[in-house]
PDB file of C-alpha atoms in Angstrom:
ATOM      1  CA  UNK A 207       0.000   0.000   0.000  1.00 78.00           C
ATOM      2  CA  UNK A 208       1.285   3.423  -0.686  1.00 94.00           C
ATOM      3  CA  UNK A 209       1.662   5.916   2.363  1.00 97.00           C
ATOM      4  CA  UNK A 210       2.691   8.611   0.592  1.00 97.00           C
ATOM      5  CA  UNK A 211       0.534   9.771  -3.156  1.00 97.00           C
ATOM      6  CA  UNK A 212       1.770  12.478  -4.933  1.00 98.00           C
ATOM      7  CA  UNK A 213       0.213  13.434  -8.254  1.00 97.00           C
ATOM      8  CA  UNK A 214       0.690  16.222 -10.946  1.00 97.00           C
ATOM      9  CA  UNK A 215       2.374  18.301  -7.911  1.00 97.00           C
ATOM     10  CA  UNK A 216       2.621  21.697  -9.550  1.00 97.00           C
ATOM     11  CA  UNK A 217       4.879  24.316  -7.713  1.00 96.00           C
ATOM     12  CA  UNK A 218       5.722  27.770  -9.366  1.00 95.00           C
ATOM     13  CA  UNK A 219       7.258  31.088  -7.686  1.00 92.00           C
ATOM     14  CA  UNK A 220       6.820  34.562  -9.239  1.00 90.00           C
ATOM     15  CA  UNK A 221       5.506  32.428 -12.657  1.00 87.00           C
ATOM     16  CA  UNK A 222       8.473  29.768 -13.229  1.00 92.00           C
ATOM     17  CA  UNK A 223       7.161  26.725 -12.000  1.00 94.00           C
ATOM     18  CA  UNK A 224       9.781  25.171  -9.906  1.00 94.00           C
ATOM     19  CA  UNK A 225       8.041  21.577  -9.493  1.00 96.00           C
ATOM     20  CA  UNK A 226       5.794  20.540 -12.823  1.00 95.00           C
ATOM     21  CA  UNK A 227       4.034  17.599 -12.790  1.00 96.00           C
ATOM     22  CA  UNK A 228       5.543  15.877 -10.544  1.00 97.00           C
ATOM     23  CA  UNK A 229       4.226  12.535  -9.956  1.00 97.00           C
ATOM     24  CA  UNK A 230       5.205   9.099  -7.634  1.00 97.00           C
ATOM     25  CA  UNK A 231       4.272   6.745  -4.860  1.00 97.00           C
ATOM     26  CA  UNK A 232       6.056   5.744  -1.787  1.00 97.00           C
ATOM     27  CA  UNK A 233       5.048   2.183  -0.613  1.00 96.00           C
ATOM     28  CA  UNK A 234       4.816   2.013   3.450  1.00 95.00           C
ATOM     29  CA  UNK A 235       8.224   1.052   5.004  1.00 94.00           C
ATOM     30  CA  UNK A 236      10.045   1.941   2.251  1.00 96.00           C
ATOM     31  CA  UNK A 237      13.283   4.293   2.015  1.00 96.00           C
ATOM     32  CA  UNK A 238      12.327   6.301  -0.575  1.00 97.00           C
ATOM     33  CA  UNK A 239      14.936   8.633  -2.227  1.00 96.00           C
ATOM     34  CA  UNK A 240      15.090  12.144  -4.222  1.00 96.00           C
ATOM     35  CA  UNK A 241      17.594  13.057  -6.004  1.00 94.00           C
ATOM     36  CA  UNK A 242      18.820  15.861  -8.571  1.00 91.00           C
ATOM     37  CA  UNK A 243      20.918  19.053  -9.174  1.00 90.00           C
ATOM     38  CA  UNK A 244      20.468  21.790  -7.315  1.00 87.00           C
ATOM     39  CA  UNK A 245      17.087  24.274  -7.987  1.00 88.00           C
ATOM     40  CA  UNK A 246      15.482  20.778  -9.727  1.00 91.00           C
ATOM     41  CA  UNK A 247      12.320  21.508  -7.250  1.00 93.00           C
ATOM     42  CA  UNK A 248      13.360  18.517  -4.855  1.00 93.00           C
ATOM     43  CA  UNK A 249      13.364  20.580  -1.139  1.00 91.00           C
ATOM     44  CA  UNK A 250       9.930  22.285  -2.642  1.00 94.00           C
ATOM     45  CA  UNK A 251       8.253  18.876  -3.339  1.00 96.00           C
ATOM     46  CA  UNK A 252       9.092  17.623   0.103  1.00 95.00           C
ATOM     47  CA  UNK A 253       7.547  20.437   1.903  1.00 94.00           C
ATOM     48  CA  UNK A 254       4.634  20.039   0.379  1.00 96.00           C
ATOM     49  CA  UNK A 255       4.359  16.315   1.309  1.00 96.00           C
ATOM     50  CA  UNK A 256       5.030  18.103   4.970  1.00 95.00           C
ATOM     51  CA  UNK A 257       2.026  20.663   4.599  1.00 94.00           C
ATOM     52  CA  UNK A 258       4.758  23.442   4.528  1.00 93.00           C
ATOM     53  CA  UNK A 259       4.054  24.773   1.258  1.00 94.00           C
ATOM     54  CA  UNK A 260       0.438  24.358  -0.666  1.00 94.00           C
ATOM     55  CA  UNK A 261       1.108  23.099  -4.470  1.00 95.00           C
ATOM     56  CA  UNK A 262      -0.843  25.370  -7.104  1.00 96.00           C
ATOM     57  CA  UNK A 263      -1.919  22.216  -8.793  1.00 96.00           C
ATOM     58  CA  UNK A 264      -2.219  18.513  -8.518  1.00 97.00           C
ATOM     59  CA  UNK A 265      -2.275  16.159  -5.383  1.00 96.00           C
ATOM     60  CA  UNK A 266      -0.638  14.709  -2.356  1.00 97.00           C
ATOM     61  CA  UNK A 267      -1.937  12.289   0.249  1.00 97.00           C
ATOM     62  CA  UNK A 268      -0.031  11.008   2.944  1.00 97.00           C
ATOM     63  CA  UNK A 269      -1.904   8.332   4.634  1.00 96.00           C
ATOM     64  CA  UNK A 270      -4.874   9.425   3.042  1.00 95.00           C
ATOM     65  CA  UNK A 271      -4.388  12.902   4.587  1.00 96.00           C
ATOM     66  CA  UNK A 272      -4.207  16.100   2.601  1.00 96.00           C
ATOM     67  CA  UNK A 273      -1.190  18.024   4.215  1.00 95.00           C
ATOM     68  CA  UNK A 274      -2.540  21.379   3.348  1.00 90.00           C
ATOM     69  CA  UNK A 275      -5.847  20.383   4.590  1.00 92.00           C
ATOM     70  CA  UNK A 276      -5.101  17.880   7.212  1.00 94.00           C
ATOM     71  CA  UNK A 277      -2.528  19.684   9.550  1.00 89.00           C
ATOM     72  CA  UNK A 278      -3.804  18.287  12.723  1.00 89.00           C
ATOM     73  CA  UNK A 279      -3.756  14.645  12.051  1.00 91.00           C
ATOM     74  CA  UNK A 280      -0.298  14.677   9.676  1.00 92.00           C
ATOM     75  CA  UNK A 281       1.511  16.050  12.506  1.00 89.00           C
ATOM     76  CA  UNK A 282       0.700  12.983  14.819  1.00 89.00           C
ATOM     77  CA  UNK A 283       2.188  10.630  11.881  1.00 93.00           C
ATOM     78  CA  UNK A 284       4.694  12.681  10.583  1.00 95.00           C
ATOM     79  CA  UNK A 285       8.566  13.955  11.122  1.00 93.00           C
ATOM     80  CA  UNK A 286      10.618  15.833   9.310  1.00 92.00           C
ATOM     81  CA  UNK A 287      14.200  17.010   9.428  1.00 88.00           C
ATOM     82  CA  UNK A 288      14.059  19.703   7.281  1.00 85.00           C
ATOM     83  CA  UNK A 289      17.140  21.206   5.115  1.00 78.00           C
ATOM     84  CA  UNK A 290      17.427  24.298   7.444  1.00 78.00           C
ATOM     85  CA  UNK A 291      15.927  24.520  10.673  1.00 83.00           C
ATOM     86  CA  UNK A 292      17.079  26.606  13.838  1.00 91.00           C
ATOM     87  CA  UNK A 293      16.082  26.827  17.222  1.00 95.00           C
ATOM     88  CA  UNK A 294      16.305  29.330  20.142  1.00 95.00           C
ATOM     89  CA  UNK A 295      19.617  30.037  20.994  1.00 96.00           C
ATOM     90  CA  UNK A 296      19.621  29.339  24.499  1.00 97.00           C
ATOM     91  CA  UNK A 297      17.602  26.177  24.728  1.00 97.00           C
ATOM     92  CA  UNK A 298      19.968  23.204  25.615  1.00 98.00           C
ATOM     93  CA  UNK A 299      19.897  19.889  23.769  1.00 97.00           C
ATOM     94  CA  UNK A 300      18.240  18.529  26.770  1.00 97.00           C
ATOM     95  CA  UNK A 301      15.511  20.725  26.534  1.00 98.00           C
ATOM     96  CA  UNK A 302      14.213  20.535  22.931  1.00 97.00           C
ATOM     97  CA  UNK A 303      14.245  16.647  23.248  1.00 97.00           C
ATOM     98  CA  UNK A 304      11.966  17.027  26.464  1.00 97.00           C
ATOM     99  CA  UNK A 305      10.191  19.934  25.084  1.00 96.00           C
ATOM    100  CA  UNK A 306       9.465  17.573  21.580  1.00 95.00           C
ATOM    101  CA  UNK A 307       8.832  14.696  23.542  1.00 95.00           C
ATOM    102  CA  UNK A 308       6.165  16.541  25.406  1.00 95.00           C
ATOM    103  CA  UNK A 309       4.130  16.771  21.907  1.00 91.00           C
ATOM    104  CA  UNK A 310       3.321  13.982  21.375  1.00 90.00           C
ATOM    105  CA  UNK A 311       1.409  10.581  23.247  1.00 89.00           C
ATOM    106  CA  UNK A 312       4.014   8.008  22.623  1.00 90.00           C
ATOM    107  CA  UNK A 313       7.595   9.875  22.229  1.00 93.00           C
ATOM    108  CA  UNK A 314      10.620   7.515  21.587  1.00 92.00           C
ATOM    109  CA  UNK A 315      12.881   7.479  24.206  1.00 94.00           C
ATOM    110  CA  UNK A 316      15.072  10.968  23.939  1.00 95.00           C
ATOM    111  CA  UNK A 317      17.632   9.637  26.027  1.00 95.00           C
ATOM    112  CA  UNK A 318      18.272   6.484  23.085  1.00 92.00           C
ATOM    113  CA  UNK A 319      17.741   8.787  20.395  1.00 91.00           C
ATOM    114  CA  UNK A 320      20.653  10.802  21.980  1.00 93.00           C
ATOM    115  CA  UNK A 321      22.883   7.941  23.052  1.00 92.00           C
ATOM    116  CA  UNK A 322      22.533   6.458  19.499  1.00 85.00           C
ATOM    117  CA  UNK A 323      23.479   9.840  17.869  1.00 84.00           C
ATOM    118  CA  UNK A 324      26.612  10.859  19.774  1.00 86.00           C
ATOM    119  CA  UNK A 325      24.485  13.861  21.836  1.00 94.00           C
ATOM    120  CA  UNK A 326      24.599  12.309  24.997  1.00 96.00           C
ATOM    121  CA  UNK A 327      27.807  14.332  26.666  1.00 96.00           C
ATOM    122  CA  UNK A 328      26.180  17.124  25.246  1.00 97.00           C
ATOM    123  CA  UNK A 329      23.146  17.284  26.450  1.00 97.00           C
ATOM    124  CA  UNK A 330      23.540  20.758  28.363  1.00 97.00           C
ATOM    125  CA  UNK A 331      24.580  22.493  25.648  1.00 97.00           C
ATOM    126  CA  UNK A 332      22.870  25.392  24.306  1.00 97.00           C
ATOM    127  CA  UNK A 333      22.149  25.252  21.130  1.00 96.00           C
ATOM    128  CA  UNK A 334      23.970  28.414  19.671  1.00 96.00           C
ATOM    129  CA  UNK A 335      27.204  26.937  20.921  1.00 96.00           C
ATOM    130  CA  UNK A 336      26.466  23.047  19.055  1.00 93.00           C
ATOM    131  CA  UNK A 337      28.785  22.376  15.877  1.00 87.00           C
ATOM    132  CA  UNK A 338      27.020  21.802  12.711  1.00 81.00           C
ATOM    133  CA  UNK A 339      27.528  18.046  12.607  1.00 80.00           C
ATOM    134  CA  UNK A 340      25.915  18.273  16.115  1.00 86.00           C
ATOM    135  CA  UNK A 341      23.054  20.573  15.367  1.00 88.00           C
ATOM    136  CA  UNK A 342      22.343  18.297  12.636  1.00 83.00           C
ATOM    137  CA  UNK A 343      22.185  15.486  14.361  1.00 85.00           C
ATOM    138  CA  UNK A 344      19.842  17.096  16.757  1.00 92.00           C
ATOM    139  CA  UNK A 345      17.452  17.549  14.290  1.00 91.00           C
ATOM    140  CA  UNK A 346      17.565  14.223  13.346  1.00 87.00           C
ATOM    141  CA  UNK A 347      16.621  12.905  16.869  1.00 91.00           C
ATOM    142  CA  UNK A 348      14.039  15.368  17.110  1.00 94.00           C
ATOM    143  CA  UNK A 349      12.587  14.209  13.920  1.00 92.00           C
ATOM    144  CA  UNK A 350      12.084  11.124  15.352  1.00 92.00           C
ATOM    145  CA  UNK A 351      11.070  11.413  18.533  1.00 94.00           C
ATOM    146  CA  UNK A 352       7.342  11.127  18.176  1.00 92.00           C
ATOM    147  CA  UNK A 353       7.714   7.960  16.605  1.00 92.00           C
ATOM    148  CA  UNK A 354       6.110   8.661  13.433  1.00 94.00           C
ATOM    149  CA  UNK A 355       4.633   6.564  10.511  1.00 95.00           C
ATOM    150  CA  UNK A 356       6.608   8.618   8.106  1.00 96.00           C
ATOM    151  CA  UNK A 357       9.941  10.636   8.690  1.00 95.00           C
ATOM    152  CA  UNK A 358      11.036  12.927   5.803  1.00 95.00           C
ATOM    153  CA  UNK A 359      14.894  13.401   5.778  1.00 93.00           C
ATOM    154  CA  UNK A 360      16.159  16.545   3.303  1.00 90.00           C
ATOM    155  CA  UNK A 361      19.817  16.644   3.439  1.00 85.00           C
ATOM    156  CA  UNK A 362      20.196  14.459   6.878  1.00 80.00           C
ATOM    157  CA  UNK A 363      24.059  13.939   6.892  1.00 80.00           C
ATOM    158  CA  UNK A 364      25.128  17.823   5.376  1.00 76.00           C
ATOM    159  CA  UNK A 365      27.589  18.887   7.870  1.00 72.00           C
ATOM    160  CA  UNK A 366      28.811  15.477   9.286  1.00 76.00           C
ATOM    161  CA  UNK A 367      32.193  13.877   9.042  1.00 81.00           C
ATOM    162  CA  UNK A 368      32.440   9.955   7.435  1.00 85.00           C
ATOM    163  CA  UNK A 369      31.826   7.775  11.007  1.00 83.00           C
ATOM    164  CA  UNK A 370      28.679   9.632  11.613  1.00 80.00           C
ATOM    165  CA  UNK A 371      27.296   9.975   8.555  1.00 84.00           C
ATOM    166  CA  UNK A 372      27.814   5.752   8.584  1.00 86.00           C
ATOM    167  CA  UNK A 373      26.212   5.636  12.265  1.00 82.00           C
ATOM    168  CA  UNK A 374      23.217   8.204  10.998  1.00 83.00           C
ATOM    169  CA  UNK A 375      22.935   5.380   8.024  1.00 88.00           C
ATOM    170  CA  UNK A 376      22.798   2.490  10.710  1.00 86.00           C
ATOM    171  CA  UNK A 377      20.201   4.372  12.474  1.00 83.00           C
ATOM    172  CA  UNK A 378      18.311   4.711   9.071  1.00 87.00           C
ATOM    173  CA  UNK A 379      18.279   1.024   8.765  1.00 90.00           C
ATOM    174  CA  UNK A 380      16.893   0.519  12.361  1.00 85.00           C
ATOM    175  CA  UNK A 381      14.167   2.891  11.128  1.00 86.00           C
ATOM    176  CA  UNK A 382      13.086   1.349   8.511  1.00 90.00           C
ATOM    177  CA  UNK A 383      13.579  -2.002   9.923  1.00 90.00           C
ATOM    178  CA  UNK A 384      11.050  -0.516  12.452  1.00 86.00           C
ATOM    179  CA  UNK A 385       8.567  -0.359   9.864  1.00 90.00           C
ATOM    180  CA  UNK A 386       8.621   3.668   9.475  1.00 92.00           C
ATOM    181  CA  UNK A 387       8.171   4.779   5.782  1.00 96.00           C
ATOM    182  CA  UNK A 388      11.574   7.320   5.065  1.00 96.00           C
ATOM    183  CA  UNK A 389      11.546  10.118   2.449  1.00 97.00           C
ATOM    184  CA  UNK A 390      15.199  11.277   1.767  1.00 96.00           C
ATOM    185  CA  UNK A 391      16.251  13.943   0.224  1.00 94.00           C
ATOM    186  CA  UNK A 392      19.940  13.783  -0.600  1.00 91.00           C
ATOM    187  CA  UNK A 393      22.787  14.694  -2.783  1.00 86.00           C
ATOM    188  CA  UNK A 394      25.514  11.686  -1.753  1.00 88.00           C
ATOM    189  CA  UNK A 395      24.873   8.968  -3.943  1.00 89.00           C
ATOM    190  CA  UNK A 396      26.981   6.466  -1.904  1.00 89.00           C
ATOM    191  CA  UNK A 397      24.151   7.086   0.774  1.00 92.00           C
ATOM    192  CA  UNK A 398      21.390   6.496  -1.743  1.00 93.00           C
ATOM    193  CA  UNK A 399      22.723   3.470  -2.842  1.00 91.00           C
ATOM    194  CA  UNK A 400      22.857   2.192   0.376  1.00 92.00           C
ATOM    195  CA  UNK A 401      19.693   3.313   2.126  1.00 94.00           C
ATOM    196  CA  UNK A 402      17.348   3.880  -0.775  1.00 96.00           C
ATOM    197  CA  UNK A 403      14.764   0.781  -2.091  1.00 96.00           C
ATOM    198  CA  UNK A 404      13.937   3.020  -4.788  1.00 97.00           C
ATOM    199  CA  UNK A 405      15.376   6.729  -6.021  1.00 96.00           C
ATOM    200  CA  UNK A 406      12.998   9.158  -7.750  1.00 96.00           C
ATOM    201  CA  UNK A 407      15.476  11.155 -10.121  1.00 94.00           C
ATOM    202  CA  UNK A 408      14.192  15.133 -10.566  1.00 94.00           C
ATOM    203  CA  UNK A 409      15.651  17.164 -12.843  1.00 92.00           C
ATOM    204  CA  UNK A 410      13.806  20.330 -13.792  1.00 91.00           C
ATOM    205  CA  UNK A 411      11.050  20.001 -11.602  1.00 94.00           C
ATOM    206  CA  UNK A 412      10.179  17.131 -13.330  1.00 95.00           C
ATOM    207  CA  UNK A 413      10.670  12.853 -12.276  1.00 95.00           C
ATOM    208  CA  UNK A 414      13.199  12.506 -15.253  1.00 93.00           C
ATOM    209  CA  UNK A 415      13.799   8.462 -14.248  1.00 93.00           C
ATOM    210  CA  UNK A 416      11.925   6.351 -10.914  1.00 95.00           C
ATOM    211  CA  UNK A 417      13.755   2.936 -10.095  1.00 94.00           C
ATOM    212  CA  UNK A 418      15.576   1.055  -7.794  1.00 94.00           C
ATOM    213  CA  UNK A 419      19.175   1.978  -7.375  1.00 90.00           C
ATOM    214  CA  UNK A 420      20.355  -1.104  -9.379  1.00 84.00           C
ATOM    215  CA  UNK A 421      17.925  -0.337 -12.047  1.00 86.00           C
ATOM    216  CA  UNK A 422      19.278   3.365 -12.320  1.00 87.00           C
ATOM    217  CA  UNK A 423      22.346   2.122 -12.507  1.00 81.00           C
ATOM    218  CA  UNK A 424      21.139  -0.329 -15.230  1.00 74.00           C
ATOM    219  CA  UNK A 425      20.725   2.819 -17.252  1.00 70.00           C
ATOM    220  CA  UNK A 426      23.904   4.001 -17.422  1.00 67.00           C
ATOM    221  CA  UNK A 427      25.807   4.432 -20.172  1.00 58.00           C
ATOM    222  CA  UNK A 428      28.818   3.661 -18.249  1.00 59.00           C
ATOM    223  CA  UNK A 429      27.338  -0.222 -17.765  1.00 71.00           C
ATOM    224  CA  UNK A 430      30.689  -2.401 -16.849  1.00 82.00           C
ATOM    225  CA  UNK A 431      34.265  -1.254 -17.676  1.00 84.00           C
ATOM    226  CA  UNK A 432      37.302  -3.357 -18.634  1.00 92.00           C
ATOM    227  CA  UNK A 433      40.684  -2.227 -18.839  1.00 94.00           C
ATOM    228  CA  UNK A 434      43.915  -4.597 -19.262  1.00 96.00           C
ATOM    229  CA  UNK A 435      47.284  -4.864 -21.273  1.00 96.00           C
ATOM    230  CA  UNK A 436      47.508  -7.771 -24.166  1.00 96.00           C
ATOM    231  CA  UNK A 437      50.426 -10.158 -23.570  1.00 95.00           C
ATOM    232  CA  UNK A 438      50.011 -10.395 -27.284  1.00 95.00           C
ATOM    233  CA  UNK A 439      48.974  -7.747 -29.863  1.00 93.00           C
ATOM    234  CA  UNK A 440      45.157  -8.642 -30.338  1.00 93.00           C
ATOM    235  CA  UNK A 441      42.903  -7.530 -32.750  1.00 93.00           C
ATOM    236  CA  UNK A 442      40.323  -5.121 -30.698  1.00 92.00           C
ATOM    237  CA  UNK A 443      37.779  -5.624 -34.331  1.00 93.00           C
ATOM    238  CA  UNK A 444      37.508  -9.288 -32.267  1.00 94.00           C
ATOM    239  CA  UNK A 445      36.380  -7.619 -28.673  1.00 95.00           C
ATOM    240  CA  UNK A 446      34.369  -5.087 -31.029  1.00 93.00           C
ATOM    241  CA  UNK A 447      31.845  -7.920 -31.902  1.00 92.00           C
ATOM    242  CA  UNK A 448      31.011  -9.608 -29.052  1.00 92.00           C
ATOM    243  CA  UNK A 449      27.114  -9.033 -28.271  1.00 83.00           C
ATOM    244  CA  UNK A 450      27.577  -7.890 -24.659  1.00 81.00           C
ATOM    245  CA  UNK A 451      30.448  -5.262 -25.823  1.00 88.00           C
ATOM    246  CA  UNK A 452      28.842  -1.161 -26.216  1.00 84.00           C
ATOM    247  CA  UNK A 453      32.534  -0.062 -27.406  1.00 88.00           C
ATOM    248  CA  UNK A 454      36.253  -0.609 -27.058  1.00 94.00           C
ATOM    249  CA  UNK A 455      39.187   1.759 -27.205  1.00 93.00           C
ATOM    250  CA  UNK A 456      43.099   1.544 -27.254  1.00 93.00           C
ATOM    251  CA  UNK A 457      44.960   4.254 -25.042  1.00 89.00           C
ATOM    252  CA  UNK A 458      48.869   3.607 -24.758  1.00 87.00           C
ATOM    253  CA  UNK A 459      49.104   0.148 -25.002  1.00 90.00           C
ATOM    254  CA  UNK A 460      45.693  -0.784 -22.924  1.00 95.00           C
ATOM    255  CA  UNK A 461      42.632  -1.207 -24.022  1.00 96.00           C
ATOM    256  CA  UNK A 462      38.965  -0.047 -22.497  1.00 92.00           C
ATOM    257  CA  UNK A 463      35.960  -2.288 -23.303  1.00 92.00           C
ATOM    258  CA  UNK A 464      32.578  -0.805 -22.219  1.00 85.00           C
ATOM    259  CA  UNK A 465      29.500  -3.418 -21.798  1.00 84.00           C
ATOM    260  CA  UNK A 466      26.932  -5.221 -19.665  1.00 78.00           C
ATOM    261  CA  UNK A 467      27.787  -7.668 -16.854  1.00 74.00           C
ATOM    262  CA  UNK A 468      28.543 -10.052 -19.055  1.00 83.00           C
ATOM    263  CA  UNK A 469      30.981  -8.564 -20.900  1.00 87.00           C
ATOM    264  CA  UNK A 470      34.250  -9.173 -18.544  1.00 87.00           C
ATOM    265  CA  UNK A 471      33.279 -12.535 -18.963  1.00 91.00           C
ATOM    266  CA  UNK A 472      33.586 -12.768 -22.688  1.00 92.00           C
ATOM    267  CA  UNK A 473      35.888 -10.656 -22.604  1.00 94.00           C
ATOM    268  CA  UNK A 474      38.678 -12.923 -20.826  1.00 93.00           C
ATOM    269  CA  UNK A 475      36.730 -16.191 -22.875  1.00 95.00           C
ATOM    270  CA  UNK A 476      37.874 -14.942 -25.848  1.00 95.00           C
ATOM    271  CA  UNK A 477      41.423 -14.063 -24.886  1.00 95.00           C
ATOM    272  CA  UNK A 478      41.828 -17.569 -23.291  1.00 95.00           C
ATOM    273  CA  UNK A 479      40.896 -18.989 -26.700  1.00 95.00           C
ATOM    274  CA  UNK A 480      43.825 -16.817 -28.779  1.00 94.00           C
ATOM    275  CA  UNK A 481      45.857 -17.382 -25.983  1.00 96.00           C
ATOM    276  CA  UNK A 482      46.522 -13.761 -24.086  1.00 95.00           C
ATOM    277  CA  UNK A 483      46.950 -13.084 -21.074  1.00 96.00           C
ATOM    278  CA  UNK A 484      45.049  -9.935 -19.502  1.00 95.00           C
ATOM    279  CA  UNK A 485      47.659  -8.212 -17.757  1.00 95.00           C
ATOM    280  CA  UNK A 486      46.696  -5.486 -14.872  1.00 94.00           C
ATOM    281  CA  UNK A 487      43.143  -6.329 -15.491  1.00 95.00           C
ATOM    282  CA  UNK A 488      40.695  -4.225 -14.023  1.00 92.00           C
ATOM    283  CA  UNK A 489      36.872  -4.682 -13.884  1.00 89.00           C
ATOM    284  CA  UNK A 490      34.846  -1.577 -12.708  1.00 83.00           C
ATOM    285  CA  UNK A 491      31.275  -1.654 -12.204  1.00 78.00           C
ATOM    286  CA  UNK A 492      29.123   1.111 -12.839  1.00 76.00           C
ATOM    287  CA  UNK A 493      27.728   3.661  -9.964  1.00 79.00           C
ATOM    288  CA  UNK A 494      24.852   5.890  -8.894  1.00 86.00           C
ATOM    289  CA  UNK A 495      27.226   8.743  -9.576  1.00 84.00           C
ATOM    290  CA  UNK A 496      27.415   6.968 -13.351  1.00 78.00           C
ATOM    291  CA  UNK A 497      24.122   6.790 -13.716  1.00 82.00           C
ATOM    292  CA  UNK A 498      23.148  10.508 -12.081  1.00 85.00           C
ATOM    293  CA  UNK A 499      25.689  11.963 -14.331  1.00 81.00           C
ATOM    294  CA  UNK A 500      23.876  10.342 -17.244  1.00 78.00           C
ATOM    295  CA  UNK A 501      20.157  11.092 -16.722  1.00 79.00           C
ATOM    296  CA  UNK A 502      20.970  14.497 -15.823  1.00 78.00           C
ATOM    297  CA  UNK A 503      21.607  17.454 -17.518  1.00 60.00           C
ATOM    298  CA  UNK A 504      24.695  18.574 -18.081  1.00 57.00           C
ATOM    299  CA  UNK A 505      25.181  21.506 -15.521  1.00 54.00           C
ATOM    300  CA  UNK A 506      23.868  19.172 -12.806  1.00 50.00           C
TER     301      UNK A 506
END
């Protein structure tokens, strides 16, 4: 069943429409990723999914709820870490957990949420005086803390150096192992590919491609790459017409074959048969940065 609807989402500011028709499904307990170059419309379509913004056309349901509409009951199912958020100065970490926790009937546990995050010694500190990593990760716990159905995560790891942005990605996992339906909003593909069960591509305020990560990748025009050194000079016209191969090139003595999966494979077949040895073979498989680079425009 999908959780989240959204249908011909229209957006424009002073008459240039920054999200146009703008159109997909999230699935309950699903990760559900957005990506796209800057100014595509992505932040825009995910706070109107949050009730912060009202589209100019088109629909969105979350749970059945319209978040325009619906304020009251979307609140009680829904958290959001939004892509800039501050609070009052003075308030200690402490504090806003309590103070969030208050909200709401059944508030996760503040003091897990903090222990898991790496807030925990810093729990009486004010706010103004947190690092961004630590601000960040503030926001994430308070996102959470009212144990919603739905948590919608725009830019959750900006700010934070490699081990937490991995622990913040474990904690993801937990989430949606918990059965809570994520919306991410992100620009590091490594953390898409990881988290995401499906990616929503958006490139002009339109969905340019919607798949899994391995079927964006699937796309790519980079496919599977194989570079090596002939112990023997070989005939590339041979590599050239196997069925799995897109294209091969020679560059200072190596040469670069470009193909499916299958194409390493019948690459080194066919070598074995005229007797060469690959030498400093490399295989490299292709990546969501690949397949970004390819399905969106060019000053992405």
């Amino acid at each position: 069943m999908a959780i989240i609807e959204v249908s011909g989402l229209r957006k424009a500011y002073g008459g240039r429409a920054v999200v146009d028709g703008v159109s997909f499904a999230v699935e309950e307990g699903e990760v559900f990723g957005i990506l796209g170059p800057n100014g595509a419309g992505k932040t825009t379509t995910v706070e109107c999914v949050e009730g912060l913004r009202r589209p100019d056309a088109g629909t969105v349901r979350v749970a059945g709820y319209d978040p325009a509409a619906d304020r009251g009951p979307l609140t009680r199912l829904l958290g959001a870490q939004l892509q800039e958020s501050e609070l009052q100065p003075k308030i200690t970490v402490r504090e806003a957990l309590e103070l969030y926790a208050a909200c709401y009937p059944e508030p996760a546990d503040w003091r897990a949420l903090a222990e898991r995050l790496g807030l925990t010694d810093h729990l009486g500190t004010r706010f103004a005086k947190l690092s961004g990593g630590r601000k960040q990760r503030l926001f994430i716990a308070l996102a959470l803390i009212g144990n919603p159905r739905v948590v919608v995560l725009d830019e959750l790891t900006t700010g934070l150096d490699p081990r937490a942005r991995r622990d913040t990605w474990r904690l993801i996992e937990d989430v949606r192992d918990s059965g809570v339906t994520v919306l991410l909003v992100t620009h590091f593909m490594e953390e898409a590919q990881r988290l995401c069960d499906r990616i929503a591509l958006i490139d002009g305020g339109r969905v340019t491609a919607l798949d899994t990560p391995a079927g964006l990748i699937g796309r790519s025009a980079g496919g599977t790459e194989i570079s090596f050194s002939p112990s023997a000079p070989l005939d590339t016209r041979l590599l050239a017409d196997l069925p799995s191969v897109a294209s091969v090139a020679e560059r200072d003595g190596r040469i670069l074959v470009r193909g499916t999966d299958e194409t390493a494979g019948a690459v080194l077949a066919l070598l074995a048969g005229r007797g060469v040895t690959a030498l400093r073979l490399r295989v490299t498989e292709a990546t969501l940065d690949d397949a970004y680079l390819d399905l969106t425009g060019p000053d992405a």
